[in-house]
Coordinates of C-alpha atoms in Angstrom, one line a residue:
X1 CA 39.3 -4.3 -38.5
X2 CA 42.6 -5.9 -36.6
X3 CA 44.7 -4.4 -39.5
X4 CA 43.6 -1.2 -38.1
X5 CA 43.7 -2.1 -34.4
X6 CA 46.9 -3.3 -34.8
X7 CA 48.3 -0.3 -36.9
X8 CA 46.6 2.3 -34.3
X9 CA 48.0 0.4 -31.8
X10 CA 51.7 0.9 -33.1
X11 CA 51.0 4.5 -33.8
X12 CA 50.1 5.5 -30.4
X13 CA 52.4 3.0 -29.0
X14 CA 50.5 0.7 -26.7
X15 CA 49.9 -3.2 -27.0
X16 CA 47.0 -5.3 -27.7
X17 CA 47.4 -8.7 -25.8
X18 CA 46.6 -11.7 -28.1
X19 CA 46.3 -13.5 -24.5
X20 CA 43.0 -11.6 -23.3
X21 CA 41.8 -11.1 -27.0
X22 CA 39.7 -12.9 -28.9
X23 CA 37.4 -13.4 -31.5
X24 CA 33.6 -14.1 -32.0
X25 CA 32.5 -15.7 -35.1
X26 CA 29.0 -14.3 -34.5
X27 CA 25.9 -16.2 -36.3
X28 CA 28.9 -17.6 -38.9
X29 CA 28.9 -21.1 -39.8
X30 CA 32.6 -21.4 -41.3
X31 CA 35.7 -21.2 -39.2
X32 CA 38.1 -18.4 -39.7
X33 CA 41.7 -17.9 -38.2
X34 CA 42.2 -14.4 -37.0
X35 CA 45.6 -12.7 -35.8
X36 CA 47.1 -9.6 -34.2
X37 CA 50.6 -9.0 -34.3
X38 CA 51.4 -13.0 -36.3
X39 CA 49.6 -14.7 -33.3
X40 CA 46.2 -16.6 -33.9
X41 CA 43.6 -15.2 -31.3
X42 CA 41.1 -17.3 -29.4
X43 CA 37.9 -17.8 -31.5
X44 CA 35.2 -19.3 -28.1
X45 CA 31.8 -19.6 -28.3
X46 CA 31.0 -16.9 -25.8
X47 CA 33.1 -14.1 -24.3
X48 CA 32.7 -10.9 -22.0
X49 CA 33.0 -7.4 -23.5
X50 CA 32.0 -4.2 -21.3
X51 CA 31.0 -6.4 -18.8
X52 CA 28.2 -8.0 -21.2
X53 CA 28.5 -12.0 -21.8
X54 CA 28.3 -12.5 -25.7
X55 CA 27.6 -16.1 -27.3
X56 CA 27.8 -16.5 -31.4
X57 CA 24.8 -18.9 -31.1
X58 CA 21.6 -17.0 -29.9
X59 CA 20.0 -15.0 -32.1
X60 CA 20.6 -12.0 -30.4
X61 CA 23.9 -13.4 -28.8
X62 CA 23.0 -11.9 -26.0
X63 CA 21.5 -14.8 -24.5
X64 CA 23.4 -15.3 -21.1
X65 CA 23.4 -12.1 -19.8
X66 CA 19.7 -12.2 -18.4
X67 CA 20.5 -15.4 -16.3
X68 CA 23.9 -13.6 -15.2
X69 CA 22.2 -10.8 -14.1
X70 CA 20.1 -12.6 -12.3
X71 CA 22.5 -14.9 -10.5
X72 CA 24.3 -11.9 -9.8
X73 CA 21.2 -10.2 -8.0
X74 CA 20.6 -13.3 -6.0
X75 CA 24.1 -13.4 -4.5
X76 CA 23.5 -9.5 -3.7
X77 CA 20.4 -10.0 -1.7
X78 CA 22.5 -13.2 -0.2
X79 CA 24.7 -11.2 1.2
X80 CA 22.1 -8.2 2.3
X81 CA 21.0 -11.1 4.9
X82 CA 23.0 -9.8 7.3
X83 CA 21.6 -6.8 7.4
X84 CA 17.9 -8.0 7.6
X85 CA 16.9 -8.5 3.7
X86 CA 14.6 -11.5 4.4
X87 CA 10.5 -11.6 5.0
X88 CA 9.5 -13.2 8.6
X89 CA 11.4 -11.7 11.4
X90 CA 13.2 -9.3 9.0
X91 CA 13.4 -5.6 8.3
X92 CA 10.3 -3.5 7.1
X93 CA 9.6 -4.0 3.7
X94 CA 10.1 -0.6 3.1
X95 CA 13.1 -0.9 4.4
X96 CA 14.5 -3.9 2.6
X97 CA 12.9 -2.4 -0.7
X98 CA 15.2 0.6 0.1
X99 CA 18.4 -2.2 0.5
X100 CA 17.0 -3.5 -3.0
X101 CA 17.0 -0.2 -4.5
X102 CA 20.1 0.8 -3.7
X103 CA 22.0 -2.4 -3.9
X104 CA 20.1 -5.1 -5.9
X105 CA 18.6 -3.5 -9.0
X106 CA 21.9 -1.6 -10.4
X107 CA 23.9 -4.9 -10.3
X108 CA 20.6 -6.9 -11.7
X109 CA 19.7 -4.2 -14.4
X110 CA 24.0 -3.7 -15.6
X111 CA 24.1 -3.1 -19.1
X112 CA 20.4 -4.4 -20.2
X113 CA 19.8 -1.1 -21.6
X114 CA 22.3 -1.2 -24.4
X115 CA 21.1 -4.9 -25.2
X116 CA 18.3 -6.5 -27.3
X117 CA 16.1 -8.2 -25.1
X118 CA 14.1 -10.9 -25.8
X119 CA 10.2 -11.6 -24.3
X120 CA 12.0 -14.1 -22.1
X121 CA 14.6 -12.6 -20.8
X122 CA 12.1 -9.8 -19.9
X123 CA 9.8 -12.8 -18.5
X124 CA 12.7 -14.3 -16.2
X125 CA 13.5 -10.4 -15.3
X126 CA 9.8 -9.9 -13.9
X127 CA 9.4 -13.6 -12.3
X128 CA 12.6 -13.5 -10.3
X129 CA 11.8 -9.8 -9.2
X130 CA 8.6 -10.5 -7.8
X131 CA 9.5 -13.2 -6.6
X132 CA 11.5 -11.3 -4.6
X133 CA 9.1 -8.9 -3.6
X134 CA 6.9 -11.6 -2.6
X135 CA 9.8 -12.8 -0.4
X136 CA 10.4 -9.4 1.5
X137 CA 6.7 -8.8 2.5
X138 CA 6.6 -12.9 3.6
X139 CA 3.6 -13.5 0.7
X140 CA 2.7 -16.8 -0.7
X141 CA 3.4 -17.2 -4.7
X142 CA -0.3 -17.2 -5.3
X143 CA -0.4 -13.6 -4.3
X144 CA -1.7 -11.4 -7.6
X145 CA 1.2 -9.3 -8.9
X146 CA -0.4 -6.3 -9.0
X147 CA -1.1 -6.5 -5.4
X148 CA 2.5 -7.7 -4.4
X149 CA 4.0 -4.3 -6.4
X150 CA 1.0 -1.5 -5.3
X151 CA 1.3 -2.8 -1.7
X152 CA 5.2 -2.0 -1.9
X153 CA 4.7 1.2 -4.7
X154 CA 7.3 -0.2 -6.6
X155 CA 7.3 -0.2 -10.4
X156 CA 7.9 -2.8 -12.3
X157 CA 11.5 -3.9 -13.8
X158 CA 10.3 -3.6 -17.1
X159 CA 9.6 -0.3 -16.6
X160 CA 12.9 0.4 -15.0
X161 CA 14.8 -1.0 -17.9
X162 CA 12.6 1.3 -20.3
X163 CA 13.7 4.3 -18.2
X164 CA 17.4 3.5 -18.4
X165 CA 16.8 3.3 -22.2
X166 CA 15.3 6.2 -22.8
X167 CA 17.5 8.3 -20.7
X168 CA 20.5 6.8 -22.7
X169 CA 18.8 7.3 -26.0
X170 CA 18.6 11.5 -25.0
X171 CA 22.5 10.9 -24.4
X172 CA 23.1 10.1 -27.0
X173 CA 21.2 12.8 -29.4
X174 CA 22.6 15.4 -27.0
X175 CA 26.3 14.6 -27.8
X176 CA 26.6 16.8 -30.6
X177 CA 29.1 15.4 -33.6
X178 CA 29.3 12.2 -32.3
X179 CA 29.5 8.9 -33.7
X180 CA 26.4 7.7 -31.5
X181 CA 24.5 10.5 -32.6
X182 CA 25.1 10.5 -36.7
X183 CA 24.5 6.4 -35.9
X184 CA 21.4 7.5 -34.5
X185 CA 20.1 9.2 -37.6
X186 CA 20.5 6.7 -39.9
X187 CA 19.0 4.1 -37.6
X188 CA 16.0 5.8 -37.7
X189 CA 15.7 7.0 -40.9
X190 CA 16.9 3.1 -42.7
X191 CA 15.9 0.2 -40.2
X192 CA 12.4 -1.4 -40.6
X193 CA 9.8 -1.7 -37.7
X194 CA 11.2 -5.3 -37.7
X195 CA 14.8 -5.0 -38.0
X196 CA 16.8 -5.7 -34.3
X197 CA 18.1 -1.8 -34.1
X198 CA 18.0 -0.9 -30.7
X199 CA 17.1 2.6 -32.1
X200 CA 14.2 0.9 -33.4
X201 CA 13.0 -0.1 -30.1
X202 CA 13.5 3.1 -28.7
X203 CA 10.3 4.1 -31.3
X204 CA 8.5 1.2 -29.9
X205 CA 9.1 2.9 -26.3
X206 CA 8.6 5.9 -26.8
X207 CA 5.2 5.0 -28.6
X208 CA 3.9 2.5 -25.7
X209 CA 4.2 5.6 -23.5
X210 CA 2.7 8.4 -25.7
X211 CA 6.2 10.3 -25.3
X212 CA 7.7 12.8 -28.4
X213 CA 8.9 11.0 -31.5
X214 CA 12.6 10.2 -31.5
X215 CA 12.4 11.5 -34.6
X216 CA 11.4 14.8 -33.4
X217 CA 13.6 14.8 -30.2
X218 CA 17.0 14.4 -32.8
X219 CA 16.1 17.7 -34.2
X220 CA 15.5 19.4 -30.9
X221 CA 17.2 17.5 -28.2
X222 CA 15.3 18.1 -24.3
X223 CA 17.0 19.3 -21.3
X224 CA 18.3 16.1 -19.2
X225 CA 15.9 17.5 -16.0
X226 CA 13.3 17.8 -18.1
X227 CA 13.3 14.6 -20.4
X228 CA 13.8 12.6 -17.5
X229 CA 10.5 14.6 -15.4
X230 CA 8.6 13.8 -18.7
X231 CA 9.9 9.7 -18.2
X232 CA 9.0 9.0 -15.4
X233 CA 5.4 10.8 -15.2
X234 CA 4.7 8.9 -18.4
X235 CA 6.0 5.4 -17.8
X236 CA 4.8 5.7 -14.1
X237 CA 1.0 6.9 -15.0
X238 CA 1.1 4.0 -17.6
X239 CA 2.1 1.2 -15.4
X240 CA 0.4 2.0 -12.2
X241 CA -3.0 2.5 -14.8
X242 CA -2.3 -1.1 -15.6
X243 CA -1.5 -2.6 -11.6
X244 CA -4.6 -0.8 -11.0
X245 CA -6.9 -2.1 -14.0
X246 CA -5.4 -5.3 -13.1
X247 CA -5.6 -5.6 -9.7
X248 CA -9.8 -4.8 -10.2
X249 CA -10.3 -7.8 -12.0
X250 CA -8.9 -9.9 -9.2
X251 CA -11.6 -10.6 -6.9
X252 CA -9.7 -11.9 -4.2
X253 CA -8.3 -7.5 -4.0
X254 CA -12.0 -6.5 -2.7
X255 CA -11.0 -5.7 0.6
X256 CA -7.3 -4.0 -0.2
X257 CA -6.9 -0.4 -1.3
X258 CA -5.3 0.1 -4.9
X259 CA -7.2 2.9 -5.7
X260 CA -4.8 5.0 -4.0
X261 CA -1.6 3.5 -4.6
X262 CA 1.7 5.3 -6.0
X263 CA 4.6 4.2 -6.7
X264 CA 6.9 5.6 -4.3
X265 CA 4.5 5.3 -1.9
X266 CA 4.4 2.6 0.9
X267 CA 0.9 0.9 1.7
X268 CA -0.3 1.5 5.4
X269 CA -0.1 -1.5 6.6
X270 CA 3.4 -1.4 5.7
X271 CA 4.0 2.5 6.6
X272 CA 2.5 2.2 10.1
X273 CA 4.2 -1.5 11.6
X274 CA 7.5 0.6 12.2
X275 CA 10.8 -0.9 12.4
X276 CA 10.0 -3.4 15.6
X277 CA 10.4 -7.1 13.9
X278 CA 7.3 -8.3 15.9
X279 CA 5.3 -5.6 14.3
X280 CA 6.5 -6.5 11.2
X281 CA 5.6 -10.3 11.6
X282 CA 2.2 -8.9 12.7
X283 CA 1.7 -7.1 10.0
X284 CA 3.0 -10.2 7.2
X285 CA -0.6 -11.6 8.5
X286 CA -2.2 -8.6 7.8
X287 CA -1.0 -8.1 4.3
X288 CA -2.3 -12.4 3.9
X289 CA -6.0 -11.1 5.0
X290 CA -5.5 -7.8 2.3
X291 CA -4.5 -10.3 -0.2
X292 CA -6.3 -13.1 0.1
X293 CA -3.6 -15.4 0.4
X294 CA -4.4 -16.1 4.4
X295 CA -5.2 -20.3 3.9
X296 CA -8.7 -20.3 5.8
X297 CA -10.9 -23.3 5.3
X298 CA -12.6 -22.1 2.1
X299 CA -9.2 -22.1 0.5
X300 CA -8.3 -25.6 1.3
X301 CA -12.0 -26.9 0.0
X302 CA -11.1 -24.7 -3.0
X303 CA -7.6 -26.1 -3.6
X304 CA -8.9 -29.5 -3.1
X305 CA -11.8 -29.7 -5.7
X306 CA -14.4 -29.5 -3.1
X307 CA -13.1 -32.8 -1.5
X308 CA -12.0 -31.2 1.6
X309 CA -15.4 -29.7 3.6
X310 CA -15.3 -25.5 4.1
X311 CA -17.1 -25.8 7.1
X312 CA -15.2 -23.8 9.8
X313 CA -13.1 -26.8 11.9
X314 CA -13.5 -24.6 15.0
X315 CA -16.7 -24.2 15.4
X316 CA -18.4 -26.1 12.6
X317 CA -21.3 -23.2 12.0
X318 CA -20.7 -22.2 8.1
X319 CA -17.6 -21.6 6.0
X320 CA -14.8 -20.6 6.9
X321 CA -13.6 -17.1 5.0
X322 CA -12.4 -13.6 5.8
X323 CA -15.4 -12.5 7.2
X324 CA -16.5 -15.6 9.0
X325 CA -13.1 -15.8 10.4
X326 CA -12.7 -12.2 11.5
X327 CA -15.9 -11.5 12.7
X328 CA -18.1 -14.1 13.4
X329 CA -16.4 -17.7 14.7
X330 CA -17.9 -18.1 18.3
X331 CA -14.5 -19.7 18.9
X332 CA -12.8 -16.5 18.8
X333 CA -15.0 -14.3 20.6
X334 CA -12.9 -14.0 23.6
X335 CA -10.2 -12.9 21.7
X336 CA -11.8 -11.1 18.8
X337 CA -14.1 -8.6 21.7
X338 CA -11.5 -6.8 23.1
X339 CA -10.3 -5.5 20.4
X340 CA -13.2 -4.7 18.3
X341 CA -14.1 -2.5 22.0
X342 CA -10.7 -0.8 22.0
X343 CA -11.7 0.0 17.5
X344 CA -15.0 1.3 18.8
X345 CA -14.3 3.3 21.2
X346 CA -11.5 5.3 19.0
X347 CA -13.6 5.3 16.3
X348 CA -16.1 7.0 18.1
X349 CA -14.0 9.9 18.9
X350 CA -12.5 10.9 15.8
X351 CA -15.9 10.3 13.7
X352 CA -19.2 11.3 13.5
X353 CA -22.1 9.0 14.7
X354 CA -24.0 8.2 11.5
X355 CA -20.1 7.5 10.6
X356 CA -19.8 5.1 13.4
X357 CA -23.6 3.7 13.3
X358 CA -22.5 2.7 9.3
X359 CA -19.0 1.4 10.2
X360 CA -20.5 -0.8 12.3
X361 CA -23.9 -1.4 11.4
X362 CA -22.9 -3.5 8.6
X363 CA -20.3 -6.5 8.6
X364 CA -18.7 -5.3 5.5
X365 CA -17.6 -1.7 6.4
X366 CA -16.4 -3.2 9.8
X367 CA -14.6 -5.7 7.7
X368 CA -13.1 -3.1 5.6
X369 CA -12.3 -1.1 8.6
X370 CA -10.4 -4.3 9.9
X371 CA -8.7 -5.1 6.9
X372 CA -7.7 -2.3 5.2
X373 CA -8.9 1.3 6.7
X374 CA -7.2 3.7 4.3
X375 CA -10.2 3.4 1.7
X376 CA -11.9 5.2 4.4
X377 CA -10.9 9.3 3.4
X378 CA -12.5 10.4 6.3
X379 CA -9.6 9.1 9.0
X380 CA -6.3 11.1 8.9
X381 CA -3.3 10.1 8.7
X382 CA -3.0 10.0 12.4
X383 CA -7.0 8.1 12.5
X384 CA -5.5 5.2 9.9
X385 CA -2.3 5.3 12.0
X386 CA -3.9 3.8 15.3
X387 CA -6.4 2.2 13.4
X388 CA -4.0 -0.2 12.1
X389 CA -2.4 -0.6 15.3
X390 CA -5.1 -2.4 16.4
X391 CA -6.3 -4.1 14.0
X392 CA -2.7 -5.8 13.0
X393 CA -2.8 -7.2 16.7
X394 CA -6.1 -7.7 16.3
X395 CA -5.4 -10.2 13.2
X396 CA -1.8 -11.5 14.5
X397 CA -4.0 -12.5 17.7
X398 CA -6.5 -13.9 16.1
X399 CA -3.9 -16.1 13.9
X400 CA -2.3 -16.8 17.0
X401 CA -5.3 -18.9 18.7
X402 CA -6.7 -20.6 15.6
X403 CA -3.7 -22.0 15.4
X404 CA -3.1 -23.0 18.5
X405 CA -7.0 -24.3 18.7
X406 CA -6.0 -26.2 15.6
X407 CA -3.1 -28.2 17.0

């Protein structure tokens, strides 16, 4: 293979530097000397080629690109600082996903697509990412995943990878009499289920989202608009199917309204805080109660083993939990009645009364109402836009005292 390197290379006239050359002796356990033009190239244990890091020791030899990448991504979202990529006293979320988007994920995600990636790399991929999700919306690493990504609407970075995949794998079998596309072919038709052809794990794809046979798309090749429609309605009904079937297990996700997330698609308590950073650090309080990740007194008994008492340290009635702590701590009354007047009396006017006698007849709906009103159909996007308003000061305020009560 350098024989004919070298002998194109003199044909055509242009030089091949030994100096940034060299050679890996991939899975090989003998030493070699290999040479271009009578000088002995380099033979290292890992090199860079196409901007991918290759190592002749992993199995895949791929092995150092994942904790590149994310290195990589983490100097990116460094530098996005500046601009107001961080939770508390930041940018919107929706804003700083946006910055993410646009800056973070091309420079993590660089060249996975064309690489064999193993269940840990894909692991580390989906543990830094939400991790950094987490970060932007200030939520505690207990949050449930599926509540951190359907809050946000954004899909996960498995899925992402699978979408750059298949959209190089139509490419490829669209690139008539090329060398990619006859490869292509005999991928498919020789290598096992088990082999390591990436071709192979384009079936494997293809099959997890109940898309057309790569087989079948060789012979008759989509448009590009049309194959990449088809993508992302498939691998986006899969995966938010899953958040959601996920997120109904957790009990702790009650209160908060997946039912009606999309990817794409911010959450309301997200949508409706605006770009003011004191709405936004109102609304990181909020999205604690939607979660369950607020530490209340229940939590810490929990966390504890049942060593530490749940009783409510305020006012010492019953335990302290979402509904005790909203609603019903004597402590907060002052605080807590104004509000709930101000819900009322909107309430009233843009529902009907057995609407309003059942929102806040029972503890529950007005609960609901508090924590997360878009379950509620009924309110318009104008209703759930004031509604939030006063419930985020509503919670920030309440916060606020407790805290100070707690000194």
């Amino acid at each position: 293979m350098l024989d004919l390197q070298t002998f194109h290379a003199n044909k055509f006239r242009y030089l091949i530097s030994s100096q940034k050359s060299c050679v890996l002796n991939y899975r090989c356990a003998d030493s070699y000397d290999w040479s271009i033009n009578g000088e002995i190239l380099d033979t290292p244990e890992n090199a860079v080629h196409l901007g991918i890091q290759r190592d002749k020791l992993s199995r895949l030899g791929t092995k150092e690109v994942v904790p590149g990448r994310i290195q990589l991504a983490r100097q990116t979202v460094y530098s996005l600082m500046g601009a107001g990529l961080y939770g508390l006293n930041g940018v919107n979320p929706k804003v700083s996903l946006h910055l993410i988007r646009c800056y973070v994920i091309p420079r993590l995600l660089y060249g996975l697509e064309v690489i064999l990636l193993s269940k840990t790399d894909i692991s580390n991929l989906t543990i830094y990412f939400v991790k950094l999700l987490k970060r932007i919306q200030h939520l505690p690493d207990r949050t449930a995943n599926a509540a951190v990504l359907l809050l946000i609407g954004q899909i996960p970075i498995e899925a992402e990878i699978h979408k750059r995949i298949l959209g190089i794998f139509r490419n490829i079998i669209d690139n008539d009499n090329s060398v990619e596309r006859d490869l292509a072919f005999r991928q498919l038709a020789m290598k096992s289920d088990s082999s390591n052809s990436w071709f192979r794990k384009v079936v494997i794809i293809t099959e997890l989202y109940d898309l057309p046979s790569p087989h079948d798309l060789l012979v008759s090749p989509p448009s590009k608009s049309k194959w990449k429609k088809l993508v992302n309605s498939s691998v986006n009904y899969y995966w938010i199917t899953k958040l959601k079937s996920e997120a109904s297990e957790k009990s702790s996700l009650n209160l908060l309204n997946y039912a009606d997330a999309e990817f794409g698609s911010i959450h309301s308590i997200w949508n409706t805080c605006g770009s003011e950073p004191y709405s936004t650090l109102r609304a990181c309080i909020k999205s604690k109660l939607a979660c369950n990740t607020y530490t209340l007194q229940c939590d810490k008994s929990k966390f504890s083993k049942r060593q530490i008492s749940a009783i409510c340290p305020l006012c010492g009635i019953e335990d302290e939990n979402r509904l005790h702590f909203i609603l019903r701590c004597s402590r907060l009354n002052n605080v807590r009645n104004s509000f709930i007047q101000s819900l009322k009396t909107f309430i009233k006017d843009v529902v009907t009364t057995n609407l309003y006698d059942e929102l806040f007849s029972s503890e529950i709906n007005t609960l609901q109402l508090i924590i997360d009103c878009s379950v509620f159909h009924f309110l318009t996007r104008g209703d759930v836009f004031k509604v939030e308003c006063i419930t985020r000061g509503l919670c920030f305020k309440l916060h606020q005292v407790r805290s100070n009560l707690l000194r």
